[in-house]
CSV table of C-alpha atoms and ligand atoms in Angstrom, one decimal:
chain,number,residue,atom,x,y,z
I,30,MET,CA,38.3,1.9,-34.2
I,31,LYS,CA,38.1,3.0,-30.5
I,32,VAL,CA,36.0,-0.1,-29.6
I,33,GLY,CA,38.4,-2.4,-31.4
I,34,LYS,CA,41.4,-1.1,-29.6
I,35,ASP,CA,39.6,-1.3,-26.2
I,36,MET,CA,38.6,-4.9,-27.0
I,37,ILE,CA,42.2,-5.8,-27.8
I,38,TYR,CA,43.2,-4.4,-24.5
I,39,GLU,CA,40.5,-6.2,-22.6
I,40,TRP,CA,41.7,-9.4,-24.3
I,41,ALA,CA,45.4,-8.7,-23.5
I,42,LYS,CA,44.4,-7.8,-19.9
I,43,SER,CA,42.5,-11.2,-19.4
I,44,ILE,CA,45.7,-13.0,-20.3
I,45,LEU,CA,48.1,-10.7,-18.3
I,46,PHE,CA,45.8,-10.8,-15.2
I,47,ARG,CA,46.0,-14.6,-15.2
I,48,MET,CA,49.8,-14.4,-14.9
I,49,ASP,CA,51.7,-13.6,-11.8
I,50,ALA,CA,51.5,-9.8,-11.4
I,51,GLU,CA,55.3,-9.2,-11.6
I,52,LYS,CA,55.8,-11.6,-14.6
I,53,ALA,CA,53.1,-9.8,-16.4
I,54,HIS,CA,54.7,-6.4,-15.6
I,55,HIS,CA,58.1,-7.6,-16.9
I,56,LEU,CA,56.4,-8.9,-20.1
I,57,VAL,CA,54.7,-5.6,-20.8
I,58,VAL,CA,57.7,-3.4,-20.0
I,59,ASN,CA,60.1,-5.7,-22.0
I,60,SER,CA,57.8,-5.7,-25.0
I,61,LEU,CA,57.4,-2.0,-24.8
I,62,SER,CA,61.2,-1.6,-24.6
I,63,LYS,CA,61.6,-3.5,-27.9
I,64,MET,CA,59.1,-1.3,-29.9
I,65,LYS,CA,61.8,1.1,-30.8
I,66,THR,CA,63.5,-1.6,-32.8
I,67,VAL,CA,60.4,-2.8,-34.7
I,68,PRO,CA,59.8,-0.7,-37.8
I,69,GLY,CA,56.4,1.0,-37.7
I,70,ALA,CA,55.6,0.0,-34.0
I,71,LEU,CA,56.0,3.3,-32.3
I,72,PRO,CA,54.2,5.2,-35.2
I,73,LEU,CA,51.3,2.8,-34.8
I,74,LEU,CA,51.1,3.2,-31.0
I,75,ARG,CA,51.2,7.0,-31.6
I,76,ARG,CA,48.4,6.9,-34.1
I,77,LEU,CA,46.2,5.0,-31.6
I,78,ASP,CA,47.0,6.8,-28.4
I,79,GLU,CA,48.8,10.1,-28.9
I,80,VAL,CA,47.0,13.1,-27.4
I,81,PRO,CA,46.7,15.8,-30.1
I,82,ARG,CA,48.7,18.8,-29.1
I,83,ALA,CA,46.6,21.8,-28.1
I,84,ASP,CA,47.3,25.0,-26.2
I,85,ASP,CA,44.4,24.6,-23.7
I,86,LEU,CA,45.9,21.5,-22.0
I,87,SER,CA,49.5,22.6,-22.2
I,88,MET,CA,51.4,23.5,-18.9
I,89,GLN,CA,54.5,25.3,-18.0
I,90,VAL,CA,56.0,24.0,-14.7
I,91,CYS,CA,59.4,25.0,-13.4
I,92,GLY,CA,60.4,26.3,-16.8
I,93,LEU,CA,59.5,23.0,-18.5
I,94,SER,CA,56.8,22.7,-21.2
I,95,PHE,CA,54.3,19.8,-21.0
I,96,PRO,CA,51.9,19.1,-23.9
I,97,HIS,CA,49.3,18.2,-21.3
I,98,PRO,CA,49.4,17.5,-17.5
I,99,ILE,CA,49.2,13.7,-17.6
I,100,GLY,CA,52.4,11.8,-16.8
I,101,LEU,CA,53.7,8.3,-16.1
I,102,SER,CA,54.4,7.6,-12.4
I,103,ALA,CA,57.7,6.2,-11.1
I,104,GLY,CA,58.1,2.5,-10.7
I,105,LEU,CA,56.6,1.2,-13.9
I,106,ASP,CA,59.8,1.7,-15.9
I,107,LYS,CA,62.3,1.5,-13.1
I,108,ASN,CA,65.3,1.2,-15.5
I,109,GLY,CA,64.2,3.6,-18.2
I,110,VAL,CA,64.0,1.1,-20.9
I,111,ALA,CA,60.8,2.0,-22.7
I,112,ALA,CA,60.6,5.9,-22.6
I,113,GLU,CA,59.8,6.1,-26.3
I,114,ALA,CA,56.9,3.8,-26.0
I,115,TRP,CA,55.4,5.7,-23.1
I,116,GLU,CA,55.7,8.8,-25.1
I,117,ALA,CA,54.0,7.1,-28.0
I,118,MET,CA,51.2,6.0,-25.7
I,119,GLY,CA,50.5,9.7,-25.0
I,120,PHE,CA,52.0,10.5,-21.7
I,121,GLY,CA,52.8,14.2,-21.3
I,122,PHE,CA,55.9,13.4,-19.2
I,123,ILE,CA,57.6,10.3,-18.1
I,124,GLU,CA,59.2,9.6,-14.7
I,125,VAL,CA,61.6,6.7,-14.7
I,126,GLY,CA,63.2,5.0,-11.6
I,127,THR,CA,63.5,4.7,-8.7
I,128,VAL,CA,67.1,4.2,-9.4
I,129,THR,CA,69.9,3.6,-6.8
I,130,PRO,CA,73.6,4.2,-7.1
I,131,LYS,CA,74.3,0.4,-7.2
I,132,ALA,CA,72.2,-2.2,-8.8
I,133,GLN,CA,70.1,-4.2,-6.2
I,134,SER,CA,67.6,-7.0,-6.6
I,135,GLY,CA,64.9,-5.8,-4.2
I,136,ASN,CA,62.8,-7.9,-1.9
I,137,ASP,CA,62.0,-11.6,-2.1
I,138,LEU,CA,59.3,-12.8,-4.5
I,139,PRO,CA,56.4,-12.6,-4.6
I,140,ARG,CA,56.3,-8.9,-4.0
I,141,LEU,CA,53.5,-7.5,-6.2
I,142,PHE,CA,49.8,-8.3,-5.7
I,143,ARG,CA,46.6,-7.4,-7.5
I,144,LEU,CA,43.4,-6.5,-5.7
I,145,PRO,CA,41.0,-6.4,-8.6
I,146,GLU,CA,37.8,-5.8,-6.5
I,147,ASP,CA,39.4,-2.8,-5.0
I,148,TYR,CA,41.1,-1.5,-8.3
I,149,ALA,CA,44.3,-1.6,-6.3
I,150,LEU,CA,47.8,-3.0,-6.2
I,151,ILE,CA,50.0,-3.8,-3.2
I,152,ASN,CA,53.8,-3.8,-3.8
I,153,ARG,CA,56.9,-4.4,-1.8
I,154,MET,CA,59.4,-4.4,-4.6
I,155,GLY,CA,62.1,-2.7,-2.6
I,156,PHE,CA,63.8,-0.6,-5.3
I,157,ASN,CA,64.8,-3.5,-7.6
I,158,ASN,CA,66.7,-1.7,-10.4
I,159,VAL,CA,69.9,-2.0,-12.5
I,160,GLY,CA,71.7,0.9,-10.9
I,161,ALA,CA,72.5,4.5,-12.1
I,162,GLU,CA,75.3,3.5,-14.5
I,163,ALA,CA,73.1,1.0,-16.4
I,164,MET,CA,70.2,3.5,-16.4
I,165,LYS,CA,72.5,6.0,-18.0
I,166,ALA,CA,73.3,3.5,-20.7
I,167,ASN,CA,69.5,2.9,-21.2
I,168,LEU,CA,68.9,6.6,-21.6
I,169,GLU,CA,71.8,7.5,-23.6
I,170,HIS,CA,70.1,7.4,-26.9
I,171,THR,CA,66.5,8.2,-25.8
I,172,GLN,CA,65.0,11.1,-27.7
I,173,LEU,CA,61.7,12.3,-26.5
I,174,ARG,CA,59.4,15.3,-27.3
I,175,VAL,CA,58.1,15.3,-23.7
I,176,PRO,CA,60.1,15.9,-20.5
I,177,LEU,CA,61.8,12.8,-18.9
I,178,TRP,CA,62.1,12.9,-15.1
I,179,ILE,CA,64.3,10.6,-13.1
I,180,ASN,CA,63.3,9.4,-9.6
I,181,ILE,CA,66.2,8.8,-7.3
I,182,GLY,CA,66.6,6.8,-4.1
I,183,LYS,CA,69.1,5.2,-1.9
I,184,ASN,CA,70.5,1.6,-1.7
I,185,LYS,CA,69.1,-0.6,1.0
I,186,VAL,CA,72.5,-1.2,2.6
I,187,THR,CA,73.2,2.6,2.9
I,188,PRO,CA,72.3,3.8,6.4
I,189,ASN,CA,70.2,6.9,6.7
I,190,GLU,CA,73.0,9.1,8.1
I,191,ARG,CA,74.7,8.6,4.7
I,192,ALA,CA,71.7,8.6,2.5
I,193,HIS,CA,72.4,11.9,1.1
I,194,GLU,CA,75.6,10.5,-0.5
I,195,ASP,CA,73.4,8.1,-2.6
I,196,TYR,CA,71.0,10.9,-3.8
I,197,VAL,CA,73.9,13.0,-4.7
I,198,SER,CA,75.7,10.2,-6.5
I,199,ASN,CA,72.6,9.5,-8.5
I,200,LEU,CA,72.2,13.2,-9.4
I,201,GLN,CA,75.8,13.6,-10.6
I,202,ARG,CA,75.7,10.5,-12.6
I,203,LEU,CA,72.3,11.1,-14.3
I,204,TYR,CA,72.0,14.9,-14.4
I,205,ALA,CA,72.6,15.1,-18.2
I,206,TYR,CA,69.8,12.5,-18.9
I,207,GLY,CA,66.8,13.9,-17.0
I,208,GLU,CA,64.9,17.3,-17.3
I,209,ALA,CA,63.9,17.1,-13.6
I,210,PHE,CA,64.7,14.8,-10.6
I,211,VAL,CA,62.5,13.4,-7.9
I,212,VAL,CA,64.0,12.7,-4.5
I,213,ASN,CA,62.0,9.7,-3.3
I,214,VAL,CA,61.8,9.5,0.5
I,215,SER,CA,58.5,7.9,0.6
I,216,SER,CA,58.7,4.3,-0.5
I,217,PRO,CA,57.4,2.1,2.4
I,218,ASN,CA,59.6,-0.8,1.2
I,219,THR,CA,63.1,0.4,2.0
I,220,PRO,CA,63.4,0.2,5.8
I,221,GLY,CA,63.7,3.6,7.4
I,222,LEU,CA,63.5,5.5,4.1
I,223,ARG,CA,60.3,7.4,5.3
I,224,ASP,CA,62.2,8.7,8.2
I,225,LEU,CA,64.1,10.9,5.8
I,226,GLN,CA,60.9,13.0,5.3
I,227,THR,CA,61.0,15.0,8.5
I,228,GLY,CA,63.4,16.7,10.9
I,229,ASN,CA,67.1,17.0,10.5
I,230,ASP,CA,67.4,14.0,8.1
I,231,MET,CA,65.2,15.9,5.6
I,232,ALA,CA,67.0,19.2,6.0
I,233,ARG,CA,70.5,17.5,5.5
I,234,LEU,CA,69.3,15.5,2.5
I,235,LEU,CA,67.7,18.4,0.7
I,236,ALA,CA,70.6,20.7,1.5
I,237,ALA,CA,73.1,18.1,0.0
I,238,VAL,CA,71.0,17.5,-3.1
I,239,ARG,CA,70.6,21.2,-3.7
I,240,GLU,CA,74.4,21.8,-3.2
I,241,ALA,CA,75.2,19.0,-5.6
I,242,ARG,CA,72.9,20.7,-8.2
I,243,GLU,CA,74.7,23.9,-7.7
I,244,ALA,CA,78.2,22.4,-8.1
I,245,ILE,CA,77.0,20.6,-11.3
I,246,VAL,CA,75.7,23.9,-12.7
I,247,ARG,CA,78.9,25.7,-11.8
I,248,GLU,CA,81.1,23.0,-13.5
I,249,HIS,CA,78.9,22.4,-16.6
I,250,ALA,CA,77.8,25.7,-18.0
I,251,GLY,CA,75.5,23.9,-20.6
I,252,PHE,CA,73.3,22.0,-18.1
I,253,GLY,CA,71.3,24.7,-16.3
I,254,ARG,CA,69.5,24.5,-13.0
I,255,LYS,CA,67.1,21.5,-13.4
I,256,PRO,CA,64.1,21.3,-11.1
I,257,LEU,CA,64.3,19.1,-8.0
I,258,PHE,CA,61.1,17.6,-6.5
I,259,VAL,CA,60.5,15.6,-3.3
I,260,LYS,CA,58.0,12.8,-3.3
I,261,ILE,CA,56.1,12.3,-0.1
I,262,ALA,CA,54.0,9.7,1.6
I,263,PRO,CA,50.2,10.0,2.1
I,264,ASP,CA,50.7,8.7,5.7
I,265,LEU,CA,52.2,11.7,7.2
I,266,THR,CA,50.3,13.3,10.2
I,267,ASP,CA,49.3,16.9,9.9
I,268,GLU,CA,52.1,17.9,12.0
I,269,GLN,CA,54.7,15.8,10.0
I,270,LEU,CA,53.3,17.3,6.8
I,271,ALA,CA,53.7,20.8,8.1
I,272,ASP,CA,57.3,20.0,9.2
I,273,THR,CA,58.0,18.5,5.7
I,274,VAL,CA,56.6,21.6,3.9
I,275,SER,CA,58.7,24.0,6.0
I,276,ALA,CA,61.9,21.9,5.4
I,277,ILE,CA,61.1,22.0,1.5
I,278,GLN,CA,60.3,25.7,1.6
I,279,SER,CA,63.6,26.5,3.3
I,280,SER,CA,65.7,24.4,1.0
I,281,SER,CA,65.1,25.8,-2.5
I,282,ILE,CA,63.5,22.6,-3.6
I,283,ASP,CA,61.2,23.3,-6.7
I,284,GLY,CA,58.2,21.1,-6.0
I,285,ILE,CA,56.4,18.2,-4.3
I,286,VAL,CA,55.2,14.9,-5.7
I,287,ALA,CA,52.1,13.9,-3.7
I,288,THR,CA,51.8,11.1,-3.0
I,289,ASN,CA,53.5,7.7,-2.9
I,290,THR,CA,51.7,4.5,-1.9
I,291,THR,CA,50.0,4.1,1.5
I,292,LEU,CA,50.4,1.7,4.4
I,293,SER,CA,46.6,2.1,5.2
I,294,ARG,CA,44.4,-0.8,4.5
I,295,ALA,CA,41.1,0.9,5.1
I,296,GLY,CA,38.0,-0.3,3.2
I,297,LEU,CA,39.6,-3.1,1.2
I,298,GLN,CA,37.8,-6.3,0.2
I,299,HIS,CA,40.3,-8.5,-1.6
I,300,GLY,CA,42.2,-11.0,0.5
I,301,ASN,CA,45.6,-9.7,-0.8
I,302,GLN,CA,45.1,-6.8,1.7
I,303,ARG,CA,47.0,-8.9,4.2
I,304,GLU,CA,50.2,-8.6,2.1
I,305,ALA,CA,52.8,-6.2,3.4
I,306,GLY,CA,53.8,-3.2,1.2
I,307,GLY,CA,52.6,0.0,-0.2
I,308,LEU,CA,48.9,0.2,-1.5
I,309,SER,CA,48.1,2.1,-4.7
I,310,GLY,CA,45.1,2.6,-6.9
I,311,LYS,CA,41.5,3.7,-6.0
I,312,PRO,CA,41.7,3.3,-2.3
I,313,LEU,CA,44.5,6.0,-2.3
I,314,GLN,CA,42.6,8.5,-4.4
I,315,GLN,CA,40.9,10.6,-1.8
I,316,ARG,CA,43.8,10.7,0.7
I,317,SER,CA,46.2,11.8,-2.0
I,318,THR,CA,43.9,14.6,-3.2
I,319,GLN,CA,43.5,15.7,0.5
I,320,VAL,CA,47.3,15.9,0.8
I,321,ILE,CA,47.5,17.9,-2.4
I,322,ARG,CA,44.8,20.3,-1.0
I,323,GLU,CA,46.7,20.7,2.3
I,324,LEU,CA,50.0,21.3,0.5
I,325,TYR,CA,48.5,23.9,-1.8
I,326,GLY,CA,47.0,25.6,1.2
I,327,ALA,CA,50.1,25.5,3.2
I,328,THR,CA,52.3,26.8,0.4
I,329,GLY,CA,49.8,29.4,-0.9
I,330,GLY,CA,50.1,27.8,-4.3
I,331,GLY,CA,53.8,28.9,-4.4
I,332,LEU,CA,55.3,25.5,-4.9
I,333,PRO,CA,54.4,23.2,-7.9
I,334,ILE,CA,52.6,20.0,-6.8
I,335,ILE,CA,52.5,16.9,-8.8
I,336,GLY,CA,49.4,14.8,-8.0
I,337,SER,CA,49.7,11.0,-7.9
I,338,GLY,CA,47.4,8.4,-6.4
I,339,GLY,CA,44.3,6.5,-7.7
I,340,ILE,CA,43.7,8.3,-11.0
I,341,PHE,CA,41.4,6.2,-13.1
I,342,THR,CA,39.2,8.8,-14.8
I,343,ALA,CA,39.2,12.4,-16.1
I,344,ASP,CA,37.3,13.4,-12.9
I,345,ASP,CA,40.0,11.9,-10.7
I,346,ALA,CA,42.7,13.8,-12.5
I,347,TYR,CA,40.7,17.0,-12.7
I,348,ASP,CA,39.9,16.9,-8.9
I,349,LYS,CA,43.7,16.7,-8.2
I,350,ILE,CA,44.2,19.7,-10.4
I,351,ARG,CA,41.5,21.7,-8.7
I,352,ALA,CA,43.0,20.7,-5.3
I,353,GLY,CA,46.2,22.3,-6.5
I,354,ALA,CA,48.3,19.9,-8.6
I,355,SER,CA,49.9,21.4,-11.7
I,356,LEU,CA,50.6,18.0,-13.2
I,357,VAL,CA,49.3,14.5,-12.5
I,358,GLN,CA,50.7,11.0,-12.8
I,359,ILE,CA,49.3,7.5,-13.3
I,360,TYR,CA,50.5,4.0,-12.4
I,361,THR,CA,47.7,1.6,-11.1
I,362,GLY,CA,45.0,3.1,-13.4
I,363,PHE,CA,47.2,2.3,-16.4
I,364,VAL,CA,47.5,-1.3,-15.2
I,365,TYR,CA,43.7,-1.7,-14.9
I,366,GLN,CA,42.5,0.5,-17.8
I,367,GLY,CA,45.3,0.2,-20.4
I,368,PRO,CA,47.0,2.5,-22.9
I,369,GLY,CA,43.9,4.4,-24.1
I,370,LEU,CA,43.5,6.0,-20.6
I,371,VAL,CA,45.8,9.0,-21.2
I,372,LYS,CA,43.9,10.2,-24.1
I,373,GLN,CA,40.6,9.5,-22.4
I,374,ILE,CA,41.6,11.6,-19.5
I,375,ALA,CA,42.9,14.4,-21.6
I,376,GLN,CA,39.6,14.6,-23.5
I,377,GLY,CA,37.5,14.4,-20.3
I,378,MET,CA,39.6,17.0,-18.6
I,379,ARG,CA,38.9,19.4,-21.4
I,380,VAL,CA,35.2,18.9,-21.0
I,381,ARG,CA,35.3,19.5,-17.3
I,382,MET,CA,37.6,22.5,-17.6
I,383,LYS,CA,35.2,24.2,-20.2
I,384,ALA,CA,32.0,23.4,-18.2
I,385,ASP,CA,33.7,25.2,-15.3
I,386,GLY,CA,34.5,28.2,-17.4
I,387,PHE,CA,38.3,27.8,-17.8
I,388,GLN,CA,39.9,28.4,-21.1
I,389,ARG,CA,43.1,26.7,-20.1
I,390,ILE,CA,43.8,23.8,-17.7
I,391,SER,CA,46.4,25.9,-16.0
I,392,GLN,CA,43.7,28.3,-14.8
I,393,ALA,CA,41.9,25.4,-12.9
I,394,VAL,CA,45.0,24.7,-10.6
I,395,GLY,CA,44.0,25.1,-7.0
I,396,GLN,CA,40.5,26.7,-7.9
E,155,LIG,C1,54.5,-1.8,-8.4
E,155,LIG,C2,54.8,-0.4,-8.1
E,155,LIG,C3,56.1,0.1,-8.0
E,155,LIG,C4,56.3,1.4,-7.7
E,155,LIG,N1,57.6,1.8,-7.6
E,155,LIG,C5,58.0,3.1,-7.3
E,155,LIG,C6,59.2,3.6,-7.3
E,155,LIG,O1,60.1,2.9,-7.6
E,155,LIG,N2,59.4,4.9,-6.9
E,155,LIG,C7,58.4,5.7,-6.6
E,155,LIG,O2,58.6,7.0,-6.3
E,155,LIG,N3,57.1,5.3,-6.7
E,155,LIG,C8,56.8,4.0,-7.0
E,155,LIG,N4,55.5,3.5,-7.0
E,155,LIG,C9,54.5,4.5,-6.6
E,155,LIG,C10,53.8,5.2,-7.8
E,155,LIG,O3,54.7,5.9,-8.6
E,155,LIG,C11,52.7,6.0,-7.4
E,155,LIG,O4,53.1,7.2,-6.8
E,155,LIG,C12,51.6,5.4,-6.6
E,155,LIG,O5,51.4,4.0,-7.0
E,155,LIG,C13,50.2,6.0,-6.5
E,155,LIG,O6,49.7,6.2,-7.8
E,155,LIG,P1,48.7,5.1,-8.5
E,155,LIG,O7,47.5,5.0,-7.5
E,155,LIG,O8,48.3,5.7,-9.8
E,155,LIG,O9,49.4,3.9,-8.7
E,155,LIG,C14,55.3,2.2,-7.3
E,155,LIG,C15,53.9,1.8,-7.4
E,155,LIG,C16,53.7,0.5,-7.8
E,155,LIG,C17,52.3,0.1,-7.9
């Protein structure tokens, strides 16, 4: 059965990879979004790809329960249209977005490029999304058994001095629909966005978001204090990273997602390396793990870290956990390897963990 399924994906991939990368992306996400309306489709996906629930892989992070630590990264489902299908494909949590307060079309096409020899992608999408109100409608009837996270950003036209207003507006509109929120200040494709990662801009933004959450909690007794994460870039210098960590620590933010895509082009082979944008996939793997290790060291393990960048195998995911990540996320690996990847990683992670003498994956974090 496993061979059959893998063969089907290889066949589908051979067709998808002949299409323009963004067209293939839309085709896949649109098809997945329709699965909830096709009788039997989600149960079938679940039967093929669901990761059997077991205590040894389960995780508790910021008061949320995860059946296992492998989640979907932001950007694959920017509008939150296919959450049920991601869950059926075995993801232990799902991050949708980046969403901005107003809909925006993003950068000019083409803006997504494959680098197959490098197992990488370059994108300069520029937060194309339907906006917070439309995402709300998409998520309204979504019911999941795993946590749904919402990644929030600012509109391109909003100047950095007023960026906090966009993040707050997203939080207010979408608070009821996510179990956690990720403040994205690390996309390289919105001019100036990464400047929000350091200094006064960072402090002001985090204070505004935190205060907005407190106000929501005061006004709506039923909601509770939902975790807030900040997603950072892999391209920060050591000094900038230290600055970012201290801003996060003094702001009651609950955790860090590390990392977003990189501007580096080191070691690439494919001609698409000349395209502008953020690079993801294998070439990002070591740098993102290094950032996780530095963050874990700098925070003494006191702040949950979510690892993202170049995960293609169980070893890649496990390395990030041992470097200090409590949870990990996948994007580019899913594009290259297909839906069986989550289950494969979960199984491999269990083997690695047992070989290292851990009974539970939570014991391996930062060890
Ligand atoms: C096409 C594309 C679009 C992305 N869009 C977003 C986004 O909207 N928000 C975000 O925080 N990260 C976004 N990312 C970054 C991913 O969430 C992830 O952090 C990064 O790609 C590294 O993981 P990977 O190597 O597994 O892809 C995007 C990545 C890709 C490839």
